[in-house]
Structure formats: C-alpha cells, structure tokens
Coordinates of N, CA, C and O and ligand atoms in Angstrom, one line a residue:
X1162 N 149.1 105.5 88.2 CA 149.4 106.3 86.9 C 151.4 106.0 87.2 O 151.9 106.7 88.1
X1163 N 152.1 105.9 86.1 CA 153.8 106.0 86.5 C 153.7 107.5 86.2 O 153.2 108.5 85.9
X1164 N 155.0 107.1 86.9 CA 155.7 108.9 87.4 C 155.9 109.4 85.7 O 155.7 110.5 85.4
X1165 N 156.6 109.0 84.9 CA 156.8 109.2 83.6 C 155.5 110.1 82.7 O 155.4 111.0 82.7
X1166 N 154.8 109.3 82.9 CA 153.3 109.8 82.2 C 152.7 110.9 82.8 O 152.2 111.5 82.7
X1167 N 153.1 111.0 84.5 CA 152.6 112.2 85.2 C 153.2 113.5 85.0 O 152.7 114.5 84.4
X1168 N 154.6 113.1 84.4 CA 155.8 114.5 84.1 C 155.2 114.7 83.3 O 155.1 116.1 82.6
X1169 N 154.9 113.5 81.9 CA 154.3 114.5 80.9 C 153.1 114.9 80.4 O 152.8 116.1 79.8
X1170 N 152.1 114.8 81.8 CA 150.6 114.8 80.9 C 150.4 116.7 82.1 O 150.0 117.2 81.5
X1171 N 151.1 116.7 83.3 CA 151.4 118.0 84.1 C 151.6 119.0 82.6 O 152.3 119.2 82.1
X1172 N 150.2 119.8 83.0 CA 150.7 121.3 82.8 C 149.8 122.4 83.1 O 149.0 121.9 84.1
X1173 N 149.8 123.3 83.1 CA 149.3 124.3 83.8 C 148.2 124.7 83.4 O 147.5 124.7 82.1
X1174 N 146.9 124.2 84.3 CA 145.4 124.3 84.2 C 144.9 125.9 84.8 O 145.1 126.3 85.4
X1175 N 144.0 126.1 83.7 CA 143.7 127.4 83.7 C 142.1 127.6 83.7 O 141.6 128.7 83.7
X1176 N 141.6 126.7 83.6 CA 140.5 126.5 83.5 C 139.7 124.7 84.4 O 140.1 124.4 83.9
X1177 N 139.3 125.3 85.4 CA 138.3 124.3 86.7 C 137.1 123.6 86.1 O 136.2 124.7 86.0
X1178 N 136.8 123.0 86.2 CA 135.2 122.4 86.2 C 134.7 122.7 87.3 O 135.2 123.0 88.1
X1179 N 133.5 123.1 87.3 CA 133.1 123.5 88.4 C 132.4 122.1 89.5 O 131.0 122.0 89.9
X1180 N 133.3 121.5 89.8 CA 133.1 120.3 91.2 C 134.2 120.5 91.9 O 135.2 120.5 92.0
X1181 N 133.5 120.2 92.7 CA 134.4 120.0 94.7 C 135.7 119.1 94.4 O 135.8 117.7 93.7
X1182 N 136.4 119.3 95.3 CA 137.4 118.2 94.5 C 137.6 117.3 96.2 O 137.4 117.3 97.5
X1183 N 136.9 115.9 96.2 CA 137.2 114.9 96.7 C 137.7 114.9 98.1 O 139.5 115.1 97.8
X1184 N 137.6 114.9 98.9 CA 138.5 115.2 100.6 C 139.6 114.0 100.4 O 141.6 114.5 101.0
X1185 N 139.3 112.7 100.1 CA 140.5 111.7 100.0 C 141.8 112.3 98.7 O 143.0 111.9 99.1
X1186 N 141.4 112.4 98.0 CA 141.8 113.5 96.7 C 143.2 114.6 97.2 O 144.0 114.4 97.4
X1187 N 142.3 115.7 97.7 CA 143.2 116.7 98.6 C 144.1 116.1 99.4 O 145.3 116.6 99.5
X1188 N 143.9 115.0 100.3 CA 144.9 114.5 101.3 C 145.7 114.1 100.3 O 147.4 113.9 101.3
X1189 N 145.6 112.8 99.6 CA 147.0 112.5 98.8 C 147.3 113.4 98.0 O 149.1 113.2 98.7
X1190 N 146.9 114.3 97.6 CA 148.0 115.5 97.1 C 149.0 116.8 98.5 O 150.2 116.4 98.0
X1191 N 148.0 116.9 99.8 CA 148.8 117.1 100.7 C 150.1 116.3 101.3 O 151.3 116.7 101.6
X1192 N 149.7 114.9 101.0 CA 150.3 114.2 101.7 C 151.4 113.9 100.9 O 152.8 113.8 101.3
X1193 N 151.8 114.2 99.1 CA 152.5 114.1 98.7 C 153.8 115.1 99.1 O 155.4 115.3 99.3
X1194 N 152.9 116.0 99.6 CA 154.1 117.4 100.1 C 154.6 117.7 101.3 O 156.1 117.5 101.2
X1195 N 153.4 117.0 102.2 CA 154.8 116.3 103.2 C 155.6 115.4 103.1 O 156.7 115.1 104.2
X1196 N 156.0 114.5 101.9 CA 156.7 113.9 102.2 C 157.7 114.3 101.4 O 158.8 113.4 101.2
X1197 N 157.8 115.6 100.9 CA 158.8 115.7 100.4 C 159.8 116.1 100.9 O 160.2 116.6 102.3
X1198 N 161.2 116.4 100.7 CA 162.8 116.2 101.0 C 163.0 117.8 101.4 O 162.0 118.7 100.6
X1199 N 163.6 117.9 102.7 CA 163.9 119.1 102.5 C 165.2 119.8 103.0 O 165.9 118.4 103.6
X1200 N 166.3 120.8 103.0 CA 167.6 120.9 103.5 C 167.5 120.2 105.3 O 166.1 121.3 106.2
X1201 N 168.1 119.6 105.4 CA 168.2 119.5 106.6 C 166.8 118.7 107.4 O 166.3 118.7 108.1
X1202 N 166.1 119.0 106.6 CA 164.8 117.8 106.7 C 164.2 118.8 107.7 O 162.8 118.6 108.9
X1203 N 164.3 119.9 107.1 CA 163.9 120.8 108.3 C 162.1 121.3 108.0 O 161.0 121.4 109.2
X1204 N 162.0 121.1 107.1 CA 160.2 121.0 106.7 C 159.5 122.3 107.2 O 158.5 121.8 107.8
X1205 N 160.1 123.6 107.1 CA 159.6 124.4 107.7 C 158.5 125.0 106.4 O 158.8 126.1 105.9
X1206 N 157.7 124.5 106.6 CA 156.5 125.5 105.6 C 155.1 125.0 106.3 O 154.8 124.0 107.4
X1207 N 153.9 125.8 105.8 CA 153.3 125.4 106.3 C 151.9 125.7 104.8 O 152.1 126.6 104.2
X1208 N 151.1 124.6 104.9 CA 150.3 124.5 103.4 C 148.8 125.4 103.9 O 147.9 124.3 104.4
X1209 N 148.3 126.3 103.7 CA 147.4 126.6 103.6 C 146.1 126.0 102.5 O 146.2 126.2 101.5
X1210 N 144.9 125.6 103.0 CA 143.9 125.3 102.3 C 143.0 125.7 101.7 O 142.4 126.4 103.4
X1211 N 142.6 126.5 101.2 CA 141.4 127.8 101.0 C 140.1 126.9 100.4 O 140.2 126.7 98.7
X1212 N 139.3 127.4 100.6 CA 137.9 126.8 100.0 C 137.3 128.0 100.2 O 135.8 127.5 98.9
X1213 N 137.2 128.5 101.0 CA 135.6 129.3 101.0 C 135.8 130.3 99.8 O 136.6 131.1 99.4
X1214 N 134.6 130.5 99.0 CA 134.6 131.7 97.7 C 134.9 132.5 98.0 O 135.7 133.3 97.1
X1215 N 134.6 133.6 99.0 CA 135.0 134.7 98.8 C 136.2 134.7 99.5 O 137.0 136.1 98.5
X1216 N 137.3 134.3 100.3 CA 138.4 134.0 100.0 C 138.9 134.0 99.2 O 140.4 133.9 98.7
X1217 N 138.7 132.8 98.4 CA 139.0 133.0 96.7 C 139.0 133.9 96.1 O 140.3 134.0 95.5
X1218 N 138.3 134.3 96.1 CA 138.1 135.6 95.1 C 139.1 136.4 95.8 O 139.8 137.3 94.7
X1219 N 139.2 136.9 97.1 CA 140.6 137.9 97.3 C 142.1 137.4 97.0 O 142.2 138.3 96.5
X1220 N 141.7 136.2 97.1 CA 143.4 136.4 96.9 C 143.4 135.8 95.1 O 144.7 136.4 94.5
X1221 N 142.2 135.8 94.2 CA 142.7 135.7 92.7 C 142.9 137.1 92.7 O 144.1 137.8 92.1
X1222 N 142.2 138.5 93.4 CA 142.2 139.5 93.1 C 144.1 140.4 93.6 O 144.5 140.8 92.7
X1223 N 144.4 139.0 94.6 CA 145.8 140.1 94.8 C 147.0 138.8 94.2 O 147.6 139.6 94.2
X1224 N 146.1 138.7 93.4 CA 147.5 137.9 92.0 C 147.1 138.2 90.8 O 146.8 137.6 90.0
X1225 N 147.0 139.5 91.1 CA 147.2 140.1 89.5 C 145.7 140.3 89.1 O 145.7 140.3 87.5
X1226 N 144.8 139.7 89.7 CA 143.3 139.8 89.1 C 142.8 138.7 88.2 O 142.9 138.6 87.2
X1227 N 144.1 137.7 88.4 CA 143.7 136.1 87.8 C 142.8 135.7 88.2 O 142.9 134.7 89.0
X1228 N 141.7 136.2 87.8 CA 140.0 135.6 88.3 C 140.2 134.2 88.2 O 139.2 133.6 89.1
X1229 N 141.0 132.7 87.5 CA 140.6 132.0 86.8 C 141.9 131.3 88.6 O 140.5 130.3 88.4
X1230 N 142.3 132.3 89.3 CA 142.5 131.3 90.4 C 141.0 131.1 91.3 O 140.9 130.2 92.5
X1231 N 140.2 131.8 91.4 CA 139.6 131.7 92.1 C 138.4 130.9 91.6 O 137.2 130.3 92.5
X1232 N 138.4 130.4 90.6 CA 137.3 129.6 89.6 C 137.5 128.0 90.5 O 136.6 127.7 90.0
X1233 N 138.9 127.9 91.1 CA 139.1 126.5 91.5 C 138.8 126.2 92.4 O 138.8 127.4 93.4
X1234 N 137.9 125.3 93.1 CA 137.6 124.6 94.2 C 138.5 125.0 95.2 O 137.9 125.2 96.7
X1235 N 139.7 125.1 95.3 CA 140.7 124.9 96.4 C 141.5 125.4 95.9 O 142.1 125.5 94.8
X1236 N 142.1 126.7 97.2 CA 144.0 126.8 96.6 C 144.4 126.9 97.9 O 143.9 126.8 98.7
X1237 N 145.8 126.2 97.2 CA 146.8 125.8 98.6 C 147.7 127.3 98.3 O 148.3 127.1 97.5
X1238 N 147.9 127.2 99.4 CA 149.1 128.8 99.6 C 150.2 127.6 100.4 O 149.9 127.7 101.0
X1239 N 151.3 127.8 100.2 CA 153.3 127.5 100.3 C 153.8 128.5 101.2 O 153.8 129.6 100.2
X1240 N 153.5 128.6 102.4 CA 154.5 129.2 103.0 C 155.8 129.1 103.9 O 155.2 128.4 104.3
X1241 N 157.2 129.5 104.3 CA 157.9 129.2 104.1 C 158.2 129.9 105.6 O 158.1 131.3 105.9
X1242 N 158.7 129.0 106.1 CA 158.2 129.9 108.2 C 159.6 129.8 108.3 O 159.9 129.8 109.5
X1243 N 160.5 130.0 107.5 CA 162.5 129.9 108.0 C 162.5 130.7 106.4 O 163.0 130.0 105.4
X1244 N 162.6 131.7 106.4 CA 162.8 132.5 105.0 C 164.6 133.0 105.4 O 164.9 133.9 104.6
X1245 N 165.0 132.5 106.5 CA 166.5 133.2 106.8 C 167.4 132.5 106.1 O 168.8 132.5 105.6
X1246 N 167.3 130.6 106.5 CA 168.4 130.1 105.9 C 168.9 129.8 104.5 O 168.1 130.0 103.6
X1247 N 170.1 130.5 104.6 CA 170.7 130.1 103.0 C 171.8 129.1 103.3 O 172.5 128.7 104.8
X1248 N 171.6 128.0 102.2 CA 172.3 127.2 102.1 C 174.2 126.7 101.7 O 174.7 128.2 101.6
X1249 N 174.7 126.1 102.2 CA 176.3 126.1 102.4 C 176.8 127.1 101.0 O 178.3 127.6 100.9
X1250 N 176.3 126.4 100.1 CA 176.7 126.8 98.1 C 176.0 128.3 98.3 O 176.1 128.5 97.2
X1251 N 175.2 129.1 99.0 CA 175.4 130.0 98.8 C 173.4 130.7 98.5 O 173.1 131.6 97.8
X1252 N 172.4 129.8 98.3 CA 171.2 129.8 98.0 C 170.5 129.5 99.3 O 170.4 128.9 99.7
X1253 N 169.6 130.7 98.9 CA 168.6 130.2 99.7 C 167.7 129.2 100.0 O 167.6 128.3 99.3
X1254 N 167.1 128.7 100.9 CA 166.9 127.2 101.4 C 165.2 127.3 101.1 O 165.0 125.9 100.5
X1255 N 164.8 128.6 101.4 CA 163.2 127.8 101.5 C 162.8 128.5 100.0 O 161.8 127.8 99.9
X1256 N 163.2 128.9 99.3 CA 162.6 128.8 97.7 C 162.3 126.9 97.8 O 161.5 126.8 96.7
X1257 N 164.3 127.0 97.6 CA 164.8 125.4 96.8 C 163.9 124.3 97.3 O 162.9 123.3 96.6
X1258 N 162.8 124.7 99.0 CA 162.5 123.4 99.8 C 161.0 123.4 99.1 O 160.0 122.5 98.7
X1259 N 160.4 124.6 98.9 CA 158.5 124.8 98.8 C 158.7 124.4 97.6 O 157.6 124.0 97.4
X1260 N 160.2 124.5 96.6 CA 159.5 124.8 95.4 C 159.5 122.8 95.1 O 158.5 122.1 94.7
X1261 N 160.8 121.8 95.4 CA 160.5 120.6 95.9 C 158.8 120.0 96.4 O 158.3 119.2 95.9
X1262 N 158.4 120.5 97.5 CA 157.2 120.0 97.9 C 156.1 119.9 96.8 O 155.1 119.5 96.9
X1263 N 156.4 121.8 97.1 CA 155.0 121.8 95.5 C 155.5 120.5 94.0 O 153.4 120.4 94.1
X1264 N 155.9 120.7 94.2 CA 156.3 119.7 93.0 C 155.8 118.4 92.7 O 155.1 117.9 91.9
X1265 N 156.1 118.1 94.3 CA 155.7 116.9 94.6 C 153.6 117.0 94.3 O 153.1 115.8 93.8
X1266 N 153.0 117.8 95.0 CA 152.1 118.2 95.0 C 151.1 118.0 93.4 O 150.5 117.7 93.6
X1267 N 151.9 118.8 92.8 CA 151.1 118.9 91.3 C 151.6 117.3 90.6 O 150.6 117.8 89.7
X1268 N 152.5 117.1 90.8 CA 152.2 115.5 90.0 C 151.5 114.6 90.7 O 151.0 113.9 90.0
X1269 N 151.6 114.9 92.2 CA 150.2 114.2 92.7 C 149.1 114.1 92.4 O 147.6 113.2 92.0
X1270 N 148.7 115.5 92.4 CA 148.0 116.2 91.6 C 147.5 115.2 90.4 O 145.8 115.2 90.1
X1271 N 148.2 115.3 89.4 CA 148.4 115.0 88.1 C 147.5 113.3 88.4 O 146.3 112.7 87.8
X1272 N 148.5 112.6 89.5 CA 148.0 111.4 89.3 C 146.1 111.3 90.0 O 145.7 110.0 89.5
X1273 N 146.0 112.2 90.5 CA 144.4 112.4 91.5 C 143.6 112.8 90.3 O 142.4 113.0 90.6
X1274 N 144.0 112.8 88.7 CA 143.2 113.3 87.5 C 142.7 114.8 87.9 O 141.7 115.6 87.4
X1275 N 143.8 115.6 88.6 CA 143.4 117.2 89.2 C 143.9 117.9 88.5 O 145.3 117.1 87.8
X1276 N 144.3 119.2 88.0 CA 144.7 120.0 87.5 C 145.3 121.5 88.6 O 145.0 121.5 89.5
X1277 N 146.7 121.8 88.8 CA 147.1 122.6 89.0 C 148.1 123.8 88.4 O 148.3 124.0 87.1
X1278 N 147.9 125.3 89.1 CA 148.7 126.5 87.8 C 149.5 126.8 88.6 O 149.0 127.5 90.1
X1279 N 151.4 127.1 88.8 CA 152.3 127.4 90.2 C 152.0 129.0 90.0 O 151.6 129.5 88.6
X1280 N 151.2 129.8 90.7 CA 150.9 130.7 90.6 C 152.2 132.7 91.3 O 152.2 132.3 92.7
X1281 N 153.3 132.7 90.8 CA 154.3 133.2 90.7 C 154.1 135.2 91.0 O 155.2 135.6 91.8
X1282 N 152.4 135.5 90.1 CA 152.8 136.9 89.9 C 151.4 137.3 91.3 O 150.0 136.8 91.2
X1283 N 152.1 137.7 92.5 CA 150.7 137.8 93.6 C 151.0 138.9 94.3 O 152.6 139.3 94.2
X1284 N 150.9 139.6 95.5 CA 150.7 140.6 95.9 C 151.2 140.0 97.5 O 150.4 139.0 98.3
X1285 N 153.0 139.5 97.7 CA 153.2 139.2 99.6 C 152.6 139.4 100.1 O 151.6 139.5 101.3
X1286 N 152.3 141.3 100.4 CA 151.4 141.7 101.2 C 150.4 141.7 101.8 O 149.4 141.0 102.3
X1287 N 149.2 141.1 100.0 CA 148.1 141.5 100.5 C 147.7 140.5 100.4 O 146.6 139.8 101.9
X1288 N 148.7 139.1 100.4 CA 147.7 137.3 100.4 C 148.4 137.4 102.0 O 147.5 136.5 102.3
X1289 N 149.8 137.6 102.6 CA 149.7 137.1 104.1 C 148.0 138.0 104.2 O 147.8 137.8 105.8
X1290 N 147.9 139.3 104.4 CA 146.7 140.2 104.5 C 145.4 139.5 104.8 O 144.5 139.1 106.0
X1291 N 145.0 138.7 104.0 CA 144.0 138.1 103.7 C 144.1 136.7 104.5 O 143.0 136.6 105.5
X1292 N 145.0 135.9 104.7 CA 145.4 134.7 105.3 C 145.5 134.8 106.6 O 145.9 133.6 107.2
X1293 N 146.2 135.9 107.1 CA 146.1 136.9 108.5 C 148.0 135.6 109.0 O 148.4 134.9 109.7
X1294 N 148.7 135.9 107.6 CA 150.0 135.0 108.4 C 151.2 136.1 108.4 O 151.0 137.1 107.6
X1295 N 151.8 135.6 109.3 CA 152.8 137.0 110.3 C 154.2 136.7 109.4 O 154.2 136.0 108.4
X1296 N 154.2 138.2 109.4 CA 155.1 139.0 108.5 C 156.5 138.2 108.5 O 156.7 138.4 107.2
X1297 N 156.9 137.6 109.4 CA 158.5 136.7 109.7 C 158.6 135.9 108.0 O 159.8 135.3 107.5
X1298 N 157.2 135.3 108.1 CA 157.2 133.9 107.2 C 157.0 134.9 105.2 O 156.9 136.2 105.1
X1299 N 157.4 133.9 104.7 CA 157.5 133.8 103.1 C 156.1 133.1 102.6 O 156.4 132.0 102.5
X1300 N 155.7 133.9 101.8 CA 154.5 133.2 100.7 C 155.2 132.3 99.2 O 155.6 133.8 98.5
X1301 N 155.7 131.4 99.6 CA 156.2 131.5 98.0 C 155.5 131.0 97.1 O 156.1 131.4 95.7
X1302 N 154.1 130.8 96.6 CA 152.6 130.0 96.3 C 151.6 130.1 96.1 O 151.6 129.6 97.3
X1303 N 151.1 130.1 95.2 CA 149.6 129.4 95.6 C 149.4 129.2 94.4 O 150.1 129.2 93.2
X1304 N 148.8 127.9 94.3 CA 147.9 127.2 93.3 C 146.6 126.8 93.4 O 146.4 126.1 94.4
X1305 N 145.6 126.8 92.4 CA 144.7 126.1 92.1 C 144.6 124.9 92.0 O 145.9 124.7 91.4
X1306 N 143.5 124.3 92.4 CA 143.4 122.8 92.5 C 142.2 122.4 92.3 O 140.7 123.3 92.7
X1307 N 142.3 122.0 91.2 CA 140.8 121.6 90.8 C 140.6 120.5 89.3 O 141.4 120.3 88.7
X1308 N 139.3 119.7 89.1 CA 139.5 119.2 88.0 C 139.3 120.0 86.8 O 138.7 120.9 86.3
X1309 N 140.6 119.6 85.4 CA 140.7 120.4 84.6 C 139.6 120.1 83.6 O 138.9 119.4 83.8
X1310 N 139.0 121.2 83.0 CA 138.5 121.5 82.1 C 138.6 121.3 80.4 O 138.0 120.7 79.8
X1311 N 139.7 121.4 80.3 CA 140.3 120.9 79.4 C 141.7 121.3 79.3 O 142.6 121.5 80.1
X1312 N 142.7 119.7 78.5 CA 143.9 120.0 78.7 C 144.6 120.1 76.9 O 144.2 120.0 76.8
X1313 N 146.2 120.3 76.9 CA 146.6 120.6 76.1 C 147.5 119.7 75.5 O 148.0 118.8 76.3
X1314 N 147.6 119.2 74.1 CA 148.5 118.0 74.1 C 149.9 118.5 74.0 O 150.6 117.5 74.2
X1315 N 150.3 119.3 73.5 CA 151.3 119.4 73.3 C 152.8 121.0 75.0 O 151.5 121.6 74.8
X1316 N 153.8 120.1 74.7 CA 154.2 121.5 75.4 C 155.7 121.8 74.8 O 156.3 122.0 74.0
X1317 N 155.8 123.5 75.1 CA 156.6 124.2 74.4 C 157.8 124.2 75.1 O 158.0 124.4 76.8
X1318 N 158.9 123.3 74.7 CA 160.3 123.2 75.6 C 161.5 123.3 74.9 O 161.7 122.9 73.7
X1319 N 162.4 124.0 75.3 CA 164.0 124.2 74.9 C 164.1 122.2 74.1 O 163.8 121.0 75.1
X1320 N 165.1 122.1 73.6 CA 165.4 120.3 73.6 C 166.8 120.3 74.4 O 167.6 120.9 75.0
X1321 N 166.8 118.9 74.4 CA 167.9 118.4 75.3 C 169.4 119.1 75.1 O 170.5 119.1 75.9
X1322 N 169.8 119.3 73.8 CA 170.7 119.7 73.5 C 171.3 121.0 73.8 O 172.0 121.5 74.2
X1323 N 170.4 121.9 73.9 CA 170.1 123.5 74.3 C 170.3 123.7 75.5 O 170.7 124.3 76.0
X1324 N 170.0 122.1 76.1 CA 170.3 122.5 77.4 C 170.9 122.0 78.9 O 171.2 122.2 80.1
X1325 N 171.5 120.5 77.8 CA 172.3 119.6 78.6 C 174.0 120.1 77.6 O 173.7 120.1 76.8
X1326 N 174.9 120.4 78.1 CA 176.7 120.3 78.7 C 177.0 119.0 79.3 O 177.0 118.5 80.4
X1327 N 178.3 118.1 78.3 CA 178.9 117.5 79.9 C 180.1 117.7 80.0 O 180.7 118.8 78.9
X1328 N 180.6 117.3 80.9 CA 181.8 118.1 81.8 C 182.6 119.1 82.3 O 182.8 119.5 83.0
X1329 N 182.1 120.3 81.6 CA 182.3 121.2 81.4 C 181.1 122.4 81.2 O 180.7 121.8 80.3
X1330 N 181.0 124.0 81.5 CA 180.1 124.4 80.7 C 180.0 124.9 79.8 O 181.5 126.0 79.3
X1331 N 179.4 125.1 78.5 CA 179.8 125.2 76.9 C 178.1 126.2 77.3 O 176.9 125.2 77.5
X1332 N 178.1 127.2 76.6 CA 177.3 128.2 76.4 C 176.4 127.5 75.0 O 176.2 126.8 74.2
Ligands
FMN1579 C1 157.6 130.7 89.6 C2 156.4 130.1 88.1 C3 155.6 131.3 88.0 C4 154.6 131.5 87.6 N1 153.5 132.5 87.3 C5 152.8 131.9 86.9 C6 151.6 133.2 87.3 O1 151.5 134.1 87.7 N2 150.2 133.3 86.7 C7 150.2 131.7 85.4 O2 148.9 131.7 84.9 N3 151.0 131.1 85.3 C8 152.2 130.8 85.9 N4 152.9 129.9 85.8 C9 153.0 129.4 85.2 C10 153.6 129.0 83.7 O3 153.3 129.9 82.8 C11 153.8 127.3 83.4 O4 154.2 126.5 84.1 C12 154.8 127.2 81.9 O5 154.0 128.2 80.8 C13 154.9 126.0 81.2 O6 153.4 125.6 81.2 P1 153.1 124.5 81.2 O7 153.3 124.2 82.8 O8 151.8 124.4 81.0 O9 154.2 123.2 81.0 C14 154.1 130.6 86.9 C15 155.3 128.9 86.7 C16 156.6 129.2 87.0 C17 157.3 128.1 87.4

C-alpha cells in the first residue's frame, strides 16, 4: 500500500472482528515502531503486547470503561522509559518520541489491513499497576489492534487554509 493511501485510510477503529491478529502482522506493526526516529536516537521506550483476555478487560476498565478496547484481540501499551528529558526547544522529549513511534505503528497497521485507536483517556496509575510498570516510567498511550469490523468513508478535518500560514504567523 502506498503511504498516501495508508494516511488517507487510517481512522480510529472502535469495532473489531473476533479473530486473532496473525503473528507476522503483529511483528510488522512492532517493527515499524522500532524503526521510528527519536531525539538523540535514544529509543527510550517499551511496547507491551497484551493478549490475555482478562488483562485486556482490566485495561479497558482502566481506560474509563471504554469496553471496545478489551474487545480487540491485542492491546499495545506504549511506555516512555525516560520521562525526564526536555529538548533544547523546551518541549519534553518523551511524548514526541512515543507519538512518532505509535504513529508509525498505526500506519503499518493500516498496511496490514488492521485498525487501531489512540487511547488517551486512561488512568496512569491503574495501567501501571495492571502491567507492573515501574513508577518512574510514563504510559503515553495504549491502543487496541485488530481487524476492523467497519470503516467510515469521511474524515472531519479543517481545511489547509485554516491551518497553514506562510512566512509569519497569522491567526
Ligand atoms: C492524543 C489522542 C487521544 C485520544 N484518546 C481517545 C480515547 O481515549 N478514546 C477514543 O475512543 N478515541 C481517542 N482518540 C481518537 C480521536 O478521537 C480521533 O483520532 C479523532 O476523533 C479523529 O478521528 P480519526 O482518528 O478517525 O481520524 C484519541 C486520539 C488522540 C490523537
């Protein structure tokens, strides 16, 4: 699949087929995260693959009871293992690094015929407890992964005119 097509096709999937994700597809998704860039090439991340049904249910509960998360056959939990570093520009490095890696994975998932949904609404403490993640680390997101049951045709987005300006900033 062409990158342009994958970008257009990617959407948040909240309804999954009841069938497992083949190991090769899962590995291709994880490999896309592994190849992602990070500040100083620090790769300060860990991706926890959760398949065990009870643990998936617990994660869904820890994510404000968004039950669809537990219905996907796989949940990937993205953990920053250095939540301290701030870049010269004043921006914390870890959310940037992890977002790039996860976006690589979401696009690779589309290429594999799979769907994902970035989850930001979850309890940091509960997810850490369920997965035995050390306190000093930061869970940036978790995302369900599975075959989409249905897909939407449209994307609600601002126009380029609304979000792009030239040479200097204009509101
Ligand atoms: C940082 C972030 C947090 C999000 N958190 C959630 C969430 O907790 N639950 C959910 O169902 N969708 C969540 N989403 C998905 C967005 O609602 C979705 O990306 C947006 O509406 C655009 O739709 P699309 O992904 O289908 O293009 C999140 C997306 C991002 C980028």
